[in-house]
mmCIF file of C-alpha atoms in Angstrom:
data_model
loop_
_atom_site.group_PDB
_atom_site.id
_atom_site.type_symbol
_atom_site.label_atom_id
_atom_site.label_comp_id
_atom_site.label_asym_id
_atom_site.label_seq_id
_atom_site.Cartn_x
_atom_site.Cartn_y
_atom_site.Cartn_z
ATOM 1 C CA SER A 2 114.896 108.501 84.367
ATOM 2 C CA ALA A 3 113.317 111.312 86.367
ATOM 3 C CA VAL A 4 112.479 111.071 90.050
ATOM 4 C CA ILE A 5 109.154 112.463 91.272
ATOM 5 C CA SER A 6 108.290 113.480 94.802
ATOM 6 C CA GLN A 7 104.523 113.471 95.328
ATOM 7 C CA LYS A 8 102.790 114.854 98.415
ATOM 8 C CA PRO A 9 100.778 114.070 100.424
ATOM 9 C CA SER A 10 100.986 110.296 100.278
ATOM 10 C CA ARG A 11 97.523 109.952 101.763
ATOM 11 C CA ASP A 12 94.796 112.053 103.281
ATOM 12 C CA ILE A 13 91.342 111.742 104.719
ATOM 13 C CA CYS A 14 89.162 114.729 103.901
ATOM 14 C CA GLN A 15 85.690 115.947 104.696
ATOM 15 C CA ARG A 16 83.219 116.205 101.861
ATOM 16 C CA GLY A 17 82.903 119.673 100.429
ATOM 17 C CA THR A 18 86.535 120.562 101.073
ATOM 18 C CA SER A 19 89.463 120.701 98.645
ATOM 19 C CA LEU A 20 92.846 119.003 98.583
ATOM 20 C CA THR A 21 95.915 120.091 96.660
ATOM 21 C CA ILE A 22 98.404 117.443 95.565
ATOM 22 C CA GLN A 23 101.942 118.413 94.666
ATOM 23 C CA CYS A 24 104.481 116.792 92.356
ATOM 24 C CA GLN A 25 108.100 117.876 92.214
ATOM 25 C CA VAL A 26 110.375 116.448 89.495
ATOM 26 C CA ASP A 27 114.163 116.361 89.790
ATOM 27 C CA SER A 28 114.616 117.485 86.181
ATOM 28 C CA GLN A 29 112.896 119.821 83.769
ATOM 29 C CA VAL A 30 110.081 118.263 81.794
ATOM 30 C CA THR A 31 107.737 119.792 79.268
ATOM 31 C CA MET A 32 104.705 117.672 80.004
ATOM 32 C CA MET A 33 103.268 116.362 83.231
ATOM 33 C CA PHE A 34 100.248 114.135 83.461
ATOM 34 C CA TRP A 35 97.696 113.598 86.197
ATOM 35 C CA TYR A 36 95.856 110.302 86.577
ATOM 36 C CA ARG A 37 93.120 108.982 88.808
ATOM 37 C CA GLN A 38 92.933 105.361 89.866
ATOM 38 C CA GLN A 39 89.623 104.456 91.457
ATOM 39 C CA PRO A 40 89.567 101.448 93.775
ATOM 40 C CA GLY A 41 90.292 98.257 91.861
ATOM 41 C CA GLN A 42 90.416 100.091 88.539
ATOM 42 C CA SER A 43 92.964 101.141 85.984
ATOM 43 C CA LEU A 44 94.557 104.554 85.599
ATOM 44 C CA THR A 45 92.433 107.208 83.923
ATOM 45 C CA LEU A 46 94.065 110.333 82.576
ATOM 46 C CA ILE A 47 92.648 113.510 84.094
ATOM 47 C CA ALA A 48 94.698 116.124 82.273
ATOM 48 C CA THR A 49 97.983 117.055 80.667
ATOM 49 C CA ALA A 50 99.873 119.979 82.180
ATOM 50 C CA ASN A 51 102.174 121.860 79.830
ATOM 51 C CA GLN A 52 104.208 124.626 81.396
ATOM 52 C CA GLY A 53 103.142 128.019 80.167
ATOM 53 C CA SER A 54 99.711 127.058 78.975
ATOM 54 C CA GLU A 55 96.429 125.893 80.409
ATOM 55 C CA ALA A 56 96.079 122.227 81.149
ATOM 56 C CA THR A 57 94.284 120.013 78.656
ATOM 57 C CA TYR A 58 91.510 117.993 80.258
ATOM 58 C CA GLU A 59 90.216 114.609 79.150
ATOM 59 C CA SER A 60 86.574 113.940 78.559
ATOM 60 C CA GLY A 61 84.693 113.754 81.837
ATOM 61 C CA PHE A 62 87.094 115.994 83.752
ATOM 62 C CA VAL A 63 86.682 119.745 84.135
ATOM 63 C CA ILE A 64 88.892 122.531 85.333
ATOM 64 C CA ASP A 65 86.482 123.682 88.026
ATOM 65 C CA LYS A 66 86.673 120.296 89.699
ATOM 66 C CA PHE A 67 90.360 119.557 89.052
ATOM 67 C CA PRO A 68 92.269 122.824 88.671
ATOM 68 C CA ILE A 69 95.923 122.303 87.758
ATOM 69 C CA SER A 70 98.888 124.574 88.291
ATOM 70 C CA ARG A 71 102.145 124.296 86.338
ATOM 71 C CA PRO A 72 104.277 127.255 87.392
ATOM 72 C CA ASN A 73 107.598 125.890 86.083
ATOM 73 C CA LEU A 74 109.193 122.903 84.357
ATOM 74 C CA THR A 75 109.722 120.885 87.549
ATOM 75 C CA PHE A 76 106.518 121.343 89.520
ATOM 76 C CA SER A 77 102.762 120.882 89.252
ATOM 77 C CA THR A 78 99.751 120.738 91.525
ATOM 78 C CA LEU A 79 96.359 119.118 91.138
ATOM 79 C CA THR A 80 93.483 120.294 93.321
ATOM 80 C CA VAL A 81 90.470 118.111 93.922
ATOM 81 C CA SER A 82 87.696 120.582 94.666
ATOM 82 C CA ASN A 83 84.419 120.305 96.518
ATOM 83 C CA MET A 84 85.111 116.681 97.267
ATOM 84 C CA SER A 85 82.545 113.929 97.573
ATOM 85 C CA PRO A 86 83.034 110.266 98.547
ATOM 86 C CA GLU A 87 83.139 109.429 94.829
ATOM 87 C CA ASP A 88 86.458 111.268 94.628
ATOM 88 C CA SER A 89 88.062 108.687 96.901
ATOM 89 C CA SER A 90 90.868 107.370 94.681
ATOM 90 C CA ILE A 91 94.596 107.284 94.193
ATOM 91 C CA TYR A 92 95.876 110.281 92.263
ATOM 92 C CA LEU A 93 99.183 109.979 90.436
ATOM 93 C CA CYS A 94 101.352 112.350 88.489
ATOM 94 C CA SER A 95 103.619 111.191 85.686
ATOM 95 C CA VAL A 96 106.285 112.508 83.343
ATOM 96 C CA PRO A 97 107.558 111.109 80.025
ATOM 97 C CA GLY A 98 110.708 109.022 79.907
ATOM 98 C CA GLN A 99 113.617 109.287 77.522
ATOM 99 C CA GLY A 100 113.847 106.967 74.542
ATOM 100 C CA ALA A 101 112.964 103.444 75.511
ATOM 101 C CA TYR A 102 112.464 104.391 79.124
ATOM 102 C CA GLY A 103 108.970 104.360 80.394
ATOM 103 C CA TYR A 104 107.043 107.154 81.928
ATOM 104 C CA THR A 105 107.873 107.802 85.563
ATOM 105 C CA PHE A 106 105.121 107.972 88.136
ATOM 106 C CA GLY A 107 104.892 109.597 91.501
ATOM 107 C CA SER A 108 104.185 107.347 94.453
ATOM 108 C CA GLY A 109 100.547 108.413 94.459
ATOM 109 C CA THR A 110 98.173 110.187 96.811
ATOM 110 C CA ARG A 111 95.584 107.951 98.408
ATOM 111 C CA LEU A 112 92.554 110.138 99.038
ATOM 112 C CA THR A 113 89.608 109.130 101.180
ATOM 113 C CA VAL A 114 86.622 111.457 101.362
ATOM 114 C CA VAL A 115 84.270 110.979 104.290
ATOM 115 C CA ALA B 30 85.796 102.034 71.752
ATOM 116 C CA GLN B 31 88.642 100.946 73.940
ATOM 117 C CA LYS B 32 92.088 101.759 72.670
ATOM 118 C CA ILE B 33 93.792 99.165 74.866
ATOM 119 C CA THR B 34 92.142 95.841 75.596
ATOM 120 C CA GLN B 35 93.317 93.402 78.216
ATOM 121 C CA THR B 36 90.953 90.460 78.183
ATOM 122 C CA GLN B 37 92.260 88.606 81.233
ATOM 123 C CA PRO B 38 90.989 90.187 84.448
ATOM 124 C CA GLY B 39 92.868 87.622 86.511
ATOM 125 C CA MET B 40 95.334 84.782 86.045
ATOM 126 C CA PHE B 41 96.693 82.078 88.310
ATOM 127 C CA VAL B 42 100.044 80.573 87.373
ATOM 128 C CA GLN B 43 102.311 78.077 89.054
ATOM 129 C CA GLU B 44 105.668 79.396 90.163
ATOM 130 C CA LYS B 45 108.507 78.922 87.625
ATOM 131 C CA GLU B 46 106.080 78.615 84.721
ATOM 132 C CA ALA B 47 106.069 81.147 81.878
ATOM 133 C CA VAL B 48 103.185 83.632 81.742
ATOM 134 C CA THR B 49 101.669 85.451 78.797
ATOM 135 C CA LEU B 50 99.528 88.502 79.477
ATOM 136 C CA ASP B 51 97.425 89.595 76.525
ATOM 137 C CA CYS B 52 97.108 93.101 75.169
ATOM 138 C CA THR B 53 95.548 94.331 71.954
ATOM 139 C CA TYR B 54 95.423 97.926 70.863
ATOM 140 C CA ASP B 55 93.634 100.116 68.396
ATOM 141 C CA THR B 56 95.204 103.053 66.614
ATOM 142 C CA SER B 57 95.327 104.507 63.143
ATOM 143 C CA ASP B 58 98.693 106.144 63.773
ATOM 144 C CA GLN B 59 101.776 104.669 62.140
ATOM 145 C CA SER B 60 104.006 105.831 64.961
ATOM 146 C CA TYR B 61 103.116 104.759 68.482
ATOM 147 C CA GLY B 62 104.623 103.231 71.587
ATOM 148 C CA LEU B 63 103.507 100.374 73.765
ATOM 149 C CA PHE B 64 104.348 99.970 77.430
ATOM 150 C CA TRP B 65 103.850 97.451 80.195
ATOM 151 C CA TYR B 66 103.700 98.399 83.847
ATOM 152 C CA LYS B 67 103.557 96.368 87.024
ATOM 153 C CA GLN B 68 101.640 97.609 90.037
ATOM 154 C CA PRO B 69 102.216 95.587 93.211
ATOM 155 C CA SER B 70 99.943 95.916 96.204
ATOM 156 C CA SER B 71 102.073 98.839 97.403
ATOM 157 C CA GLY B 72 100.595 100.866 94.557
ATOM 158 C CA GLU B 73 103.764 102.040 92.837
ATOM 159 C CA MET B 74 103.873 101.956 89.062
ATOM 160 C CA ILE B 75 106.906 100.001 87.851
ATOM 161 C CA PHE B 76 107.897 100.321 84.198
ATOM 162 C CA LEU B 77 108.727 96.947 82.680
ATOM 163 C CA ILE B 78 109.209 97.208 78.938
ATOM 164 C CA TYR B 79 108.669 99.394 75.875
ATOM 165 C CA GLN B 80 108.072 98.613 72.207
ATOM 166 C CA GLY B 81 108.080 101.223 69.493
ATOM 167 C CA SER B 82 105.897 100.680 66.451
ATOM 168 C CA TYR B 83 108.895 100.836 64.144
ATOM 169 C CA ASP B 84 111.017 98.473 66.208
ATOM 170 C CA GLU B 85 111.560 95.362 64.126
ATOM 171 C CA GLN B 86 112.633 93.174 66.990
ATOM 172 C CA ASN B 87 110.594 92.276 70.019
ATOM 173 C CA ALA B 88 111.698 94.120 73.130
ATOM 174 C CA THR B 89 113.292 92.161 75.958
ATOM 175 C CA GLU B 90 114.247 93.168 79.490
ATOM 176 C CA GLY B 91 115.561 90.375 81.643
ATOM 177 C CA ARG B 92 112.697 87.937 82.267
ATOM 178 C CA TYR B 93 110.260 90.184 80.408
ATOM 179 C CA SER B 94 109.705 90.123 76.674
ATOM 180 C CA LEU B 95 107.076 91.734 74.524
ATOM 181 C CA ASN B 96 105.556 89.630 71.765
ATOM 182 C CA PHE B 97 104.786 92.353 69.231
ATOM 183 C CA GLN B 98 102.526 91.353 66.343
ATOM 184 C CA LYS B 99 101.906 94.549 64.484
ATOM 185 C CA ALA B 100 99.462 93.255 61.907
ATOM 186 C CA ARG B 101 97.309 91.797 64.660
ATOM 187 C CA LYS B 102 97.772 94.906 66.843
ATOM 188 C CA SER B 103 98.904 92.705 69.660
ATOM 189 C CA ALA B 104 101.543 93.400 72.309
ATOM 190 C CA ASN B 105 101.557 90.539 74.746
ATOM 191 C CA LEU B 106 103.882 90.496 77.749
ATOM 192 C CA VAL B 107 105.738 87.279 78.399
ATOM 193 C CA ILE B 108 107.267 86.637 81.804
ATOM 194 C CA SER B 109 109.649 83.714 81.861
ATOM 195 C CA ALA B 110 110.254 81.580 84.950
ATOM 196 C CA SER B 111 107.648 83.324 87.082
ATOM 197 C CA GLN B 112 108.400 84.141 90.710
ATOM 198 C CA LEU B 113 106.189 84.764 93.725
ATOM 199 C CA GLY B 114 107.190 88.420 93.560
ATOM 200 C CA ASP B 115 105.579 88.676 90.139
ATOM 201 C CA SER B 116 102.160 88.614 91.778
ATOM 202 C CA ALA B 117 100.747 92.044 90.964
ATOM 203 C CA MET B 118 98.496 94.003 88.644
ATOM 204 C CA TYR B 119 99.856 94.415 85.123
ATOM 205 C CA PHE B 120 98.836 97.234 82.801
ATOM 206 C CA CYS B 121 99.383 97.601 79.084
ATOM 207 C CA ALA B 122 99.552 101.193 77.850
ATOM 208 C CA MET B 123 99.897 103.034 74.554
ATOM 209 C CA ARG B 124 101.163 106.370 73.389
ATOM 210 C CA GLU B 125 99.746 107.380 70.014
ATOM 211 C CA GLY B 126 101.736 109.491 67.590
ATOM 212 C CA GLY B 127 105.460 110.113 67.332
ATOM 213 C CA ASN B 128 105.748 112.743 70.059
ATOM 214 C CA ARG B 129 107.630 111.157 72.932
ATOM 215 C CA ASP B 130 106.116 113.699 75.318
ATOM 216 C CA ASP B 131 102.549 112.752 74.586
ATOM 217 C CA LYS B 132 100.098 111.119 76.974
ATOM 218 C CA ILE B 133 99.720 107.396 77.483
ATOM 219 C CA ILE B 134 96.469 105.565 78.119
ATOM 220 C CA PHE B 135 96.046 102.331 79.973
ATOM 221 C CA GLY B 136 94.152 99.105 79.596
ATOM 222 C CA LYS B 137 92.039 97.748 82.422
ATOM 223 C CA GLY B 138 94.808 95.500 83.652
ATOM 224 C CA THR B 139 95.358 91.851 84.518
ATOM 225 C CA ARG B 140 95.831 90.673 88.078
ATOM 226 C CA LEU B 141 98.462 87.962 88.127
ATOM 227 C CA HIS B 142 98.678 85.497 91.000
ATOM 228 C CA ILE B 143 101.750 83.269 91.214
ATOM 229 C CA LEU B 144 101.099 80.083 93.153
ATOM 230 C CA PRO B 145 103.878 78.385 95.170
#
């Protein structure tokens, strides 16, 4: 299965600023997914990033708030813009597995907005 | 309506006992995949087991097995001989459709506590 390097692992940010999270995959993948996990909650899909096209956002998430870059088949970034304390969460990227293998997840970015 | 339902927010189980974590799902697709993940307190997402909708046999991976009841739309995770290290959050997830590159969505999870 793929290996994902996600950066930063954690950050504390001031409200009103933006943070860009990076995910690098050790193999080429068509789709990458970005999830948010609010404290004590499950994973909620933010968007699907397909190389060569605009990301597809889930209901409740908009591009202005969570712009996504997918410049090639091994890399993607998620920006959390104009942050507020409500954006304090863990953000994870994920890529599909092969066959019966599960989806691989990055180690997550723990974001605290103060 | 929720696509993945996990009705047990928390469970306490004695060490070495078997554990069943419930998961029901809702889809009109004939082709879909079901996954279970473990999330320890460290936060990493650990893939445990996968069941395809067309798989006739229940999936097994070591101490993990998936009790797949298609007609009931149920995909319960069974952990045999539980260990202290099994204490974690467990998520059931589903991928709808036959495209293996498609998104997966998660249930709310069950927090499992293994008691010594």
